[in-house]
Coordinates of C-alpha atoms in Angstrom, one line a residue:
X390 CA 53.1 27.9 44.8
X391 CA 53.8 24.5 45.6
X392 CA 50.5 22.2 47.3
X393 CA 51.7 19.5 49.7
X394 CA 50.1 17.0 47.5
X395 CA 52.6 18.0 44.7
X396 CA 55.6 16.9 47.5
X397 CA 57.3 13.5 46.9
X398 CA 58.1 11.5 50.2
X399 CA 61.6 12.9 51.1
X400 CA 60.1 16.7 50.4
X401 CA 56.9 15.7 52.6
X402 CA 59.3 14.5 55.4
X403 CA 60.8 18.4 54.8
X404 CA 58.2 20.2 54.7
X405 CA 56.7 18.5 58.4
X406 CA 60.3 19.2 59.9
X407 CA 60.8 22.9 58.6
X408 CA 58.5 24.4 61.3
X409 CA 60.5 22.8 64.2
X410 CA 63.6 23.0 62.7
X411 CA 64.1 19.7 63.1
X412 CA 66.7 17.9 61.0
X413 CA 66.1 15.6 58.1
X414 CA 68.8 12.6 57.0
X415 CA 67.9 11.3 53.8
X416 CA 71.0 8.8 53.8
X417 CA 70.8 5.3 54.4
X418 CA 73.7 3.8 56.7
X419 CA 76.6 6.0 54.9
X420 CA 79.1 7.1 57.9
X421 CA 78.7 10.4 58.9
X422 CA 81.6 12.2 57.6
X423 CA 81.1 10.8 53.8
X424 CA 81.5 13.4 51.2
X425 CA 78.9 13.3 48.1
X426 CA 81.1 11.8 45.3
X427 CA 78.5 10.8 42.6
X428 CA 75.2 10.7 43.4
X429 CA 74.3 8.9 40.5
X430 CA 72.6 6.1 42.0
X431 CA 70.3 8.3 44.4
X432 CA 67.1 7.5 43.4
X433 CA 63.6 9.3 44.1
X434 CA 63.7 8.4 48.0
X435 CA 67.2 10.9 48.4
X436 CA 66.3 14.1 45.8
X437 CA 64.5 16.9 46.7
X438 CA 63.8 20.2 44.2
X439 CA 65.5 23.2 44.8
X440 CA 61.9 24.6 44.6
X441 CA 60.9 22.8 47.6
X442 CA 63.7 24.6 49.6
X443 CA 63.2 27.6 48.3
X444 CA 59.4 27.7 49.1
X445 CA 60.6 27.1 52.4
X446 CA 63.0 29.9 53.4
X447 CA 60.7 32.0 51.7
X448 CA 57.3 31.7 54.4
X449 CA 55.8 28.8 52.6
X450 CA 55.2 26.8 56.1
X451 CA 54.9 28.4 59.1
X452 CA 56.9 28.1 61.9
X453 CA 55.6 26.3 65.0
X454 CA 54.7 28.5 68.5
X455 CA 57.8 27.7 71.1
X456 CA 59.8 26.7 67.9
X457 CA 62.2 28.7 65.6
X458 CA 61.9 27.5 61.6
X459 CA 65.2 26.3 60.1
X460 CA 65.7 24.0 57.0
X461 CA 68.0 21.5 57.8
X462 CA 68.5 18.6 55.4
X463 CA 71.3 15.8 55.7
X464 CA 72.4 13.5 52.3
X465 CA 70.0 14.8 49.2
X466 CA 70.5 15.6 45.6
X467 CA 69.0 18.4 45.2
X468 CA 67.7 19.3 41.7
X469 CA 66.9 22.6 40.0
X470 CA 67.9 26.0 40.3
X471 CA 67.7 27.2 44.0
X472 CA 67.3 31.0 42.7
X473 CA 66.6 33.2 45.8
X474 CA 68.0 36.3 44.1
X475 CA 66.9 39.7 46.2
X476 CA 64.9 37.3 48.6
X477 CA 64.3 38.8 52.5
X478 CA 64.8 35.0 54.2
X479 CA 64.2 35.0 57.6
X480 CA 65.3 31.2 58.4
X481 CA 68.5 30.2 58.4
X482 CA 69.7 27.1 56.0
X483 CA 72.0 24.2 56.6
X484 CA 73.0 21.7 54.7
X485 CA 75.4 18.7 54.7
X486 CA 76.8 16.1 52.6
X487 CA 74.3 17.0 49.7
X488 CA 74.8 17.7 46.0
X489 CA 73.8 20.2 43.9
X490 CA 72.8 20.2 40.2
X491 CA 72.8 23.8 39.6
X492 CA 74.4 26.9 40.7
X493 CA 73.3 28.7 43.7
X494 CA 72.0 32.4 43.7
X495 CA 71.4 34.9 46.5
X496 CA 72.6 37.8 44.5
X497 CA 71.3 41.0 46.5
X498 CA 69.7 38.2 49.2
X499 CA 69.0 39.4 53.1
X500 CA 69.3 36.3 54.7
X501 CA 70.5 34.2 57.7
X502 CA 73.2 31.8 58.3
X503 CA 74.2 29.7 55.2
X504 CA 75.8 26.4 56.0
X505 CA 76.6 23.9 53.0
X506 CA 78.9 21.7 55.0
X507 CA 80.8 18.5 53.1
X508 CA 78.5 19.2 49.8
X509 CA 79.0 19.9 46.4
X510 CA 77.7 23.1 44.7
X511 CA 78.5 24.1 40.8
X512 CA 79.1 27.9 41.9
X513 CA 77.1 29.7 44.7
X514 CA 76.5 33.5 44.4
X515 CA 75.9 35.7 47.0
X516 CA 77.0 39.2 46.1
X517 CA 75.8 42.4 47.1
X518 CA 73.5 40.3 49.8
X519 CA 73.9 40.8 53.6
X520 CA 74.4 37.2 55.4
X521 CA 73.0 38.1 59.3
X522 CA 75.2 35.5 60.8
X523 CA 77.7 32.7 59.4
X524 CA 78.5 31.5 56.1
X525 CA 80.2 27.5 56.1
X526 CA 81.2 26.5 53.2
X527 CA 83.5 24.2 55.3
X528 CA 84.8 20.6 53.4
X529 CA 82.8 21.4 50.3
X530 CA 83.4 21.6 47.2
X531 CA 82.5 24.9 45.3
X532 CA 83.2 24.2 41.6
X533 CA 83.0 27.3 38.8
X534 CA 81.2 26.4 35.7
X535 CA 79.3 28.7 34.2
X536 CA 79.8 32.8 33.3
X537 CA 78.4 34.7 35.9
X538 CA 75.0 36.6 34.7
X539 CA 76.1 39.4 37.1
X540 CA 79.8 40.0 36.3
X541 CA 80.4 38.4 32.9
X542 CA 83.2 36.1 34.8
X543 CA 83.2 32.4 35.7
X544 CA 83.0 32.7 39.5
X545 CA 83.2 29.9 41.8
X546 CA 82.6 31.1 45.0
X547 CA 80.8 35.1 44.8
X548 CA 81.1 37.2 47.7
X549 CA 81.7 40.5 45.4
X550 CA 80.4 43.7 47.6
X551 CA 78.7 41.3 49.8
X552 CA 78.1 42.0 53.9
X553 CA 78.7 39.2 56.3
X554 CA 78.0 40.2 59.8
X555 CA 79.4 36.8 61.1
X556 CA 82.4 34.5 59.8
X557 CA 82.9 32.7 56.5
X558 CA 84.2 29.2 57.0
X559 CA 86.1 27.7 54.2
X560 CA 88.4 25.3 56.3
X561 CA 88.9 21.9 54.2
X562 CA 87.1 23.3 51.8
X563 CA 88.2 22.7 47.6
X564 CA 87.5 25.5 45.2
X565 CA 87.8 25.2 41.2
X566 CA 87.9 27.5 38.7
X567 CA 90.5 27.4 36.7
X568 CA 89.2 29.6 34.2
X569 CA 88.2 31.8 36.2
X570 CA 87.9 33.5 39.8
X571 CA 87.7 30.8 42.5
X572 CA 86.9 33.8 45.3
X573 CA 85.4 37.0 44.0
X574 CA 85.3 39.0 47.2
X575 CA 86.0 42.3 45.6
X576 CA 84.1 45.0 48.3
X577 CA 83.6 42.1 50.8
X578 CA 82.8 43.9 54.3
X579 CA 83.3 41.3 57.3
X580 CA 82.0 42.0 60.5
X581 CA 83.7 38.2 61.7
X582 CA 86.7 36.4 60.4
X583 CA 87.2 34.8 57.4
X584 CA 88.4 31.6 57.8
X585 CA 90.1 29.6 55.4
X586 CA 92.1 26.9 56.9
X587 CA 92.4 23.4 57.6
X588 CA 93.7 22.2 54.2
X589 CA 91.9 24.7 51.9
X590 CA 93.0 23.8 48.2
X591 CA 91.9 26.3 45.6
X592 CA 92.1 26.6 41.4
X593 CA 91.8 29.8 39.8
X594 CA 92.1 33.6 41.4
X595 CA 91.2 34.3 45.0
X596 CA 90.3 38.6 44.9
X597 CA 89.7 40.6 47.9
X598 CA 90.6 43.5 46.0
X599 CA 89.3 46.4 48.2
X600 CA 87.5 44.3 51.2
X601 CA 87.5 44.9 54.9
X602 CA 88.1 42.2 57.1
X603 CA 88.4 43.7 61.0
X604 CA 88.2 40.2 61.7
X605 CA 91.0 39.0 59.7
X606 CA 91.8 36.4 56.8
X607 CA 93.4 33.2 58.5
X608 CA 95.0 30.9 55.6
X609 CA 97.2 29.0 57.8
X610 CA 97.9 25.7 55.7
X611 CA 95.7 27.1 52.7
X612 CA 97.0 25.6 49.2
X613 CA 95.8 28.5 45.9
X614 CA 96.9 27.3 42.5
X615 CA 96.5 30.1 39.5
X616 CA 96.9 28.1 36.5
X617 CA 95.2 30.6 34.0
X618 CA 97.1 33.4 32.3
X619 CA 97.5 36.2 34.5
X620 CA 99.5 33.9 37.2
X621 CA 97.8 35.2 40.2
X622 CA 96.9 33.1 43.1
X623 CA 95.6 36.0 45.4
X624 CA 94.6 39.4 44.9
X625 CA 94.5 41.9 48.0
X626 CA 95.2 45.0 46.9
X627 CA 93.8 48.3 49.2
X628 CA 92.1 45.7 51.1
X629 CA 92.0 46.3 54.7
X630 CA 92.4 43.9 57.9
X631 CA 93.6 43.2 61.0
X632 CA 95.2 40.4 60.7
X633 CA 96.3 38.5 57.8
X634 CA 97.8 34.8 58.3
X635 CA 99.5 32.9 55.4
X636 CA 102.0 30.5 58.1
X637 CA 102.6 27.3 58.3
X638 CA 101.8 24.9 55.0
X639 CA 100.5 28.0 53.0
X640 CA 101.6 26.9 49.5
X641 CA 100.9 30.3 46.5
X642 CA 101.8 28.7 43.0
X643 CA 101.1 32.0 41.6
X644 CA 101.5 35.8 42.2
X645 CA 100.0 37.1 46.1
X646 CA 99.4 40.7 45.5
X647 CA 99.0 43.2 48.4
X648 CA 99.5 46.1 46.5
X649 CA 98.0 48.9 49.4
X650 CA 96.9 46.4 51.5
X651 CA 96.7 47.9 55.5
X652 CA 97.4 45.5 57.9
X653 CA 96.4 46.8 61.5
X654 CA 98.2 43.8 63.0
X655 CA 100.1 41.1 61.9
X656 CA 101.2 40.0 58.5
X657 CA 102.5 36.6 58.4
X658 CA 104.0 34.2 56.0
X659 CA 105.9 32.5 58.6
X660 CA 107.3 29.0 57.4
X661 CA 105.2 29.5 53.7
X662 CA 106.0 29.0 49.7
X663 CA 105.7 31.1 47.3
X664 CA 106.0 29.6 44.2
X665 CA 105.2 32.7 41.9
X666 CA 103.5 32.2 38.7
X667 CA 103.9 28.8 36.9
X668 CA 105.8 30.1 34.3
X669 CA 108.3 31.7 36.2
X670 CA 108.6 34.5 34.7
X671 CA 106.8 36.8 37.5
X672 CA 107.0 38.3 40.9
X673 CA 106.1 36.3 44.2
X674 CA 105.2 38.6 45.9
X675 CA 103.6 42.3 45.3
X676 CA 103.4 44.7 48.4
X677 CA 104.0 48.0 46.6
X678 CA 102.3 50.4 49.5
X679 CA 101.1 48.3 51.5
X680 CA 101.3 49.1 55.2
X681 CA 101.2 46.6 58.6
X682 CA 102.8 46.8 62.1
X683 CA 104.3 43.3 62.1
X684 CA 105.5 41.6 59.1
X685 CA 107.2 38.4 59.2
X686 CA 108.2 36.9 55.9
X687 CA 110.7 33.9 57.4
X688 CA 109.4 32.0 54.3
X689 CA 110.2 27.8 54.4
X690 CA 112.1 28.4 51.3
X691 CA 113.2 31.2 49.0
X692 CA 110.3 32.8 47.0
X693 CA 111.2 31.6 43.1
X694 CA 109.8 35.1 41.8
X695 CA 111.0 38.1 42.9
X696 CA 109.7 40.3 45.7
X697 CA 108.5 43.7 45.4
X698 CA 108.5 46.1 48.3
X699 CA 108.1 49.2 46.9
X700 CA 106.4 52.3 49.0
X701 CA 106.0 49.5 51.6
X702 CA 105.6 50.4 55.0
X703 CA 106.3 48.4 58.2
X704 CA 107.1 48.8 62.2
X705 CA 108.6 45.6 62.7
X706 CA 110.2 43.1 59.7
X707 CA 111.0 39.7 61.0
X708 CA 113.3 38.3 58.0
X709 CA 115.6 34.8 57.8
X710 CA 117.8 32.9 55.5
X711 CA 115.2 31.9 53.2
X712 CA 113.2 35.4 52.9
X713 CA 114.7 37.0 50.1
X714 CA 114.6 35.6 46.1
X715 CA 117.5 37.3 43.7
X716 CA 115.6 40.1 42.9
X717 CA 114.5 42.3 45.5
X718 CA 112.6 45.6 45.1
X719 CA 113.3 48.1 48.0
X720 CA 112.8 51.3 46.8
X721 CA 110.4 53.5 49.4
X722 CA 110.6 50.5 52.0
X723 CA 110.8 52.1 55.1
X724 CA 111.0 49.7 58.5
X725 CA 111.1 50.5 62.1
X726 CA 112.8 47.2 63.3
X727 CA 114.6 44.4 61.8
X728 CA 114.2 41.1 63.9
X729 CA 116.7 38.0 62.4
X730 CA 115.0 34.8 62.9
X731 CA 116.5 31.2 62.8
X732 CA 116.1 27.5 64.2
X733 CA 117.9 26.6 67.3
X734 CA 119.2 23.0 67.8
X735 CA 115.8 21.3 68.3
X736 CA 114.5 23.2 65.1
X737 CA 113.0 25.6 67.1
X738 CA 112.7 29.5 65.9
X739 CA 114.6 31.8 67.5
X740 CA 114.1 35.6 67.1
X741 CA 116.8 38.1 68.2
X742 CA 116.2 41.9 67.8
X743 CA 119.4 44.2 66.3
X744 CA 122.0 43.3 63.5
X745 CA 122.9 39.6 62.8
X746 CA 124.9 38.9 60.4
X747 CA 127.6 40.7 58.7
X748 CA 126.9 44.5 56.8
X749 CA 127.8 43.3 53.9
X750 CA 125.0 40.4 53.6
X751 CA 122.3 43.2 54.2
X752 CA 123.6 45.3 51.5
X753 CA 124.1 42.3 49.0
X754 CA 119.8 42.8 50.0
X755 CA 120.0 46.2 48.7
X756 CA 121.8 45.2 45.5
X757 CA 119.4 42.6 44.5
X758 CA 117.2 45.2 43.0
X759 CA 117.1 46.2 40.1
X760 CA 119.6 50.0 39.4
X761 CA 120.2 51.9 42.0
X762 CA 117.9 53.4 44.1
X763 CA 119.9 55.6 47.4
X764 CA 116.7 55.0 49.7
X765 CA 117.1 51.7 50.8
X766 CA 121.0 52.6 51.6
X767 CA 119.7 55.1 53.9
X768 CA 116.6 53.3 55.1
X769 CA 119.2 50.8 56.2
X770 CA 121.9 53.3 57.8
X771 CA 119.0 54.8 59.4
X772 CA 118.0 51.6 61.2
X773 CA 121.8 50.8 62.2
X774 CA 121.7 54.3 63.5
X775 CA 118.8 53.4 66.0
X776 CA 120.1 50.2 66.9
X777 CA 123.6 52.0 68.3
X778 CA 125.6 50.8 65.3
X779 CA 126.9 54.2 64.0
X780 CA 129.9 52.6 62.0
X781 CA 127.7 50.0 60.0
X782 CA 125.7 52.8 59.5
X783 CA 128.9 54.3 57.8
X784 CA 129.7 50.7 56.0
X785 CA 126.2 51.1 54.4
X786 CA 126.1 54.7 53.3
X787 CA 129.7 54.2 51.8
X788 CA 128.2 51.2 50.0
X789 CA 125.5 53.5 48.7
X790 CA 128.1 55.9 47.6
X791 CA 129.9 52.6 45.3
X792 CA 126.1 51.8 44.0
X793 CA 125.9 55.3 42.4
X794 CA 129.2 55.8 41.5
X795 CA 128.4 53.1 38.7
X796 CA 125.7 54.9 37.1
X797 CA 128.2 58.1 36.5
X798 CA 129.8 59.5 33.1
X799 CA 133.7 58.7 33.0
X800 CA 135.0 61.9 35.0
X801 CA 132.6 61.3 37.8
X802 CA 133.1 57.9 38.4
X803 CA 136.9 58.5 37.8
X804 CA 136.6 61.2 41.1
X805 CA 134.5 58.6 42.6
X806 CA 137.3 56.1 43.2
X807 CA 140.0 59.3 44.3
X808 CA 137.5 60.4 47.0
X809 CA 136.9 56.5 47.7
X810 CA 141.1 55.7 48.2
X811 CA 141.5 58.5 50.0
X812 CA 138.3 59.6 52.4
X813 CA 136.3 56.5 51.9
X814 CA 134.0 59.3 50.5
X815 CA 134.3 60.8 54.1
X816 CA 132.9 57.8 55.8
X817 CA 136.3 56.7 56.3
X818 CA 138.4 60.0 57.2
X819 CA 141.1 58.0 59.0
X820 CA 142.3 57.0 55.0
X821 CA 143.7 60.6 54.6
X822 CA 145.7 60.2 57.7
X823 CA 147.2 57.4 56.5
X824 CA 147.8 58.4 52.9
X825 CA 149.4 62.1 54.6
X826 CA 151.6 59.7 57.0
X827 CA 152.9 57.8 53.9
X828 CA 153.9 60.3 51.9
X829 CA 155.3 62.1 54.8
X830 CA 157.4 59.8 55.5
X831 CA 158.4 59.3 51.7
X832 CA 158.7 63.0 51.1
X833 CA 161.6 63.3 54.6
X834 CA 163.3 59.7 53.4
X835 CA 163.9 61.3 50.0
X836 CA 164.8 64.7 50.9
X837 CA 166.9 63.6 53.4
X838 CA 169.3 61.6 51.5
X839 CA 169.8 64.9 49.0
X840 CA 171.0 68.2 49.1
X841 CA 169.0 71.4 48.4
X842 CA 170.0 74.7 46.7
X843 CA 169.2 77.8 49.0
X844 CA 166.5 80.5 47.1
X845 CA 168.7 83.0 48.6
X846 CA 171.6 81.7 50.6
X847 CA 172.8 82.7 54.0
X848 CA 169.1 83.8 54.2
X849 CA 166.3 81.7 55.9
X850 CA 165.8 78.5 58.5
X851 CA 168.0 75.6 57.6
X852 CA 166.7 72.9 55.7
X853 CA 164.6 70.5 57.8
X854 CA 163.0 67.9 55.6
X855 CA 159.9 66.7 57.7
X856 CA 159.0 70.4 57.5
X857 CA 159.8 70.7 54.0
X858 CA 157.7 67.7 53.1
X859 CA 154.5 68.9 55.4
X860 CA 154.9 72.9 53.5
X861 CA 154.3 71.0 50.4
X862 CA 151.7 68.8 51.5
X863 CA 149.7 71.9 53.2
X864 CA 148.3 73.9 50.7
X865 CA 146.8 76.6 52.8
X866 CA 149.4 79.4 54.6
X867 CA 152.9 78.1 54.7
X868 CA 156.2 76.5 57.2
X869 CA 158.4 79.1 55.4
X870 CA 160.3 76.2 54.0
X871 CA 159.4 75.3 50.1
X872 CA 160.2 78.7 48.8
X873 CA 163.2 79.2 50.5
X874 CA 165.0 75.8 48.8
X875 CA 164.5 74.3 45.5
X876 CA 165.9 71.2 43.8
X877 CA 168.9 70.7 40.8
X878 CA 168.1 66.8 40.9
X879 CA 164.9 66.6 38.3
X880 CA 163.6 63.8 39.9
X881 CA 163.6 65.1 43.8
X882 CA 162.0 68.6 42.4
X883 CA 159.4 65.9 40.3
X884 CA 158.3 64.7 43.5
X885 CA 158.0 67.5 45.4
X886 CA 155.7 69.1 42.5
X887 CA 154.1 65.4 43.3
X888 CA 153.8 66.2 46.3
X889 CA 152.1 69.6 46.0
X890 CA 149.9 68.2 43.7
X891 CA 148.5 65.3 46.1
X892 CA 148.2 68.2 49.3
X893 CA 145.7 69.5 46.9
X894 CA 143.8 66.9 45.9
X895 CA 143.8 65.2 49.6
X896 CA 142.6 68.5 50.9
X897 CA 139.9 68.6 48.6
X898 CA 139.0 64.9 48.9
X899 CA 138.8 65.4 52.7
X900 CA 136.8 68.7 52.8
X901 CA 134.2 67.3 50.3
X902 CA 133.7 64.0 52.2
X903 CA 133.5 65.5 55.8
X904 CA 130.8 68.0 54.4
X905 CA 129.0 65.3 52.9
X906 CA 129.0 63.3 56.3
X907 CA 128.4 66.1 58.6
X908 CA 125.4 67.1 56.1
X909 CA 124.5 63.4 56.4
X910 CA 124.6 63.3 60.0

């Protein structure tokens, strides 16, 4: 234990204003908004021991009666390791503008609010504590240096299976660790919101992976750089929120996973980047199974990896010219809504509900993934259907119907294109009428200008050949006409055998494509 007499001036002038909670300014006439940059030159009069605090917060000096004990200290280099690892701390800290020589530990701490304001700190660690109240990190800088002696990782920032009944603060904040995890909030349970706005710039992995945040993660205008190997920038996967904001300025040069993230609210990464991984080579975005009621990706610019949507699940998707990259994956995406956003005149974003834009730009969507997958076609068609467009709906499923036919043997695709020319694979049943009306037509021009030979003569209806050409077109029952005459000419009996033989196969073609749109439908 430390005796007052041990205590240099600025840890005297502490100690006295611990008790009041009165605050202590060790600077000289710096402005106040001045950010430690290299304290260097701070001699004895503007360093304090981390053993000092940590005497302190732990019941060294009584509070005051009519007063409530907090350490507050403005401007110090503080020295040591401040180790408060599994400590019950009943006074709550703050701290700004000061600098820190050593690495920060409240691993499996209780304690109060924590507020390290426009300082710098080589890596604070606070998992598996409880933090009654707020954590501000807000303006610092958090830099990872050293290996974690809890997780075997370099760990900026440690808020792994940590509780936080208040908010964390990380607005304007910079956190490095490029070889490592800048924000280790694997297990993270917020009570408040988690705030990381205001120009946030971090280096290195940010991981929620599995956290609650019922107040939600707000990164409006938050920049994350992954420059290590893996290429992620931000790791949410089965982490669960309300809200989770990544608008305006929010800049991912690396991978943003939300594989099984659930979003109760809104998911936003209204007018963002996403750069993907600095290589190139990997996806921009990962929601495989993730699940939100709003999701607006009207991106500033196309993402440069691809997209994966995969078993994602949405009520409302707000999408724009710049959403989608060249690969797209759709497969088990279902959506209740599709709102089109763009910019007016005076660059301001409209938002109109229903289809904009022409069928074929949405299914050009579809195709951007990779094979062929039929639920997106009828995710799509499904979502026309609701909307009242029934014969985009059609446009789509007959789309759906080209996709597959490429990934047939020969003699499937080759009856693939008949029952496209002719039935539009019974989305378009008005082609058989127009194909029967053709060769109608051809059937009575030709057998009109010729002369048939009577089966039995003096025998029969006279030759009528409209009729003649519609008994050889129908294949089912018969008009009584095409076995009572036949042809001498080769070439007229040629095309009435023609003529049979496409009766047949339109019949066919049109019978298999309405029962596969009635079954449809």
């Amino acid at each position: 234990m430390l005796s007052y007499a041990e205590l240099t001036p600025p840890e005297r002038e502490l100690w006295d204003a611990f008790p009041e909670g009165r605050r202590v300014d060790l600077r000289p006439d710096e402005p106040l908004d001045a950010r430690p940059v290299d304290p260097g030159q701070w001699g004895p009069e503007r360093t304090v021991r981390a053993a000092v605090i940590a005497a302190l917060l732990l019941g060294a000096n009584t509070g005051e009666p009519g007063a409530v004990a907090c350490l507050k200290l403005v401007g110090a280099r503080i020295t040591g390791h401040l180790d408060l690892a599994g400590a019950q701390i009943g006074h709550a800290l703050w701290l700004e503008l000061c600098w820190f020589d050593e690495r920060i530990d409240l691993f499996g701490a209780s304690t109060q609010s924590i507020s390290i304001v426009g300082s710098r700190v080589p890596g604070l660690e606070t998992g598996s504590s409880r933090i009654e109240g707020t954590l501000d990190l807000r303006r610092s800088l958090v830099e990872g240096t050293t290996v974690s002696p809890y997780y075997g990782n370099v760990i900026a920032l440690s808020l792994i299976n940590a509780r936080v009944t208040g908010a964390v603060l990380l607005n304007g904040a910079r956190i490095d660790a490029p070889d490592g995890w800048a924000v280790g909030a694997g297990g993270l349970v917020m009570e408040g919101g988690f705030f990381c706005r205001g120009g946030l710039v971090v280096r290195g992995e940010v991981r929620f992976l599995g956290a609650q945040l019922p107040g939600g993660l707000f990164m409006k205008g938050a920049r994350l750089e992954s420059p290590g190997p893996r290429g992620v920038a931000l790791a949410m996967d089965n982490a669960v929120a309300s809200t989770l904001d990544f608008s305006r300025g929010f800049t991912a040069n690396g991978t943003v996973r939300l594989r099984g993230a659930r979003v109760a609210d809104n998911l936003t990464f209204e007018g963002a980047v996403l750069n993907g991984p600095p290589e190139g080579d990997g996806p921009a975005l990962v929601g495989m199974l993730m699940q939100a009621v709003d999701f607006d990706f009207t991106l500033a610019r196309p993402p440069s990896g691809t997209v994966d949507l995969r078993g994602a699940q949405v009520s409302y998707l707000h999408e724009g010219e710049h959403s989608w990259p060249d690969v797209v994956e759709l497969d088990g995406f279902v959506y209740g809504s599709i709102k089109v956003a763009d910019a007016d005149a005076a660059g301001e974003r409209r938002e109109a509900v229903g289809p904009r834009g022409s069928v074929a730009r949405r299914i050009a969507w579809i195709r951007r993934g990779p094979g062929y997958s039929p639920q997106p076609y009828e995710q799509l068609a499904t979502w026309y259907r609701t909307v009242g467009h029934d014969d985009d709906a059609r446009r789509v499923l007959l789309a759906k119907q080209r996709h597959r036919r490429s990934t047939l043997h020969p003699a499937a695709r080759a009856w693939g294109h008949l029952l496209d020319a002719t039935v539009g694979y019974g989305y378009r049943p008005w082609l058989a009428g127009v194909w029967l009306l053709t060769l109608t037509l051809l059937g009575a021009l030709v057998f009109d200008a010729h002369t048939p030979t009577a089966v039995k003569p003096g025998e029969g209806a006279p030759f009528a050949p409209l009729v003649y050409t519609l008994d050889l077109l129908i294949p089912i029952g018969g008009l009584g006409q095409r076995t009572a005459w036949y042809w001498t000419d080769g070439g007229v009996q040629g095309l009435a055998y023609a003529l049979v033989g496409f009766g047949w196969v339109l019949t066919t073609a049109v019978i298999a494509g309405l029962t596969r749109t009635l079954q449809k439908n």
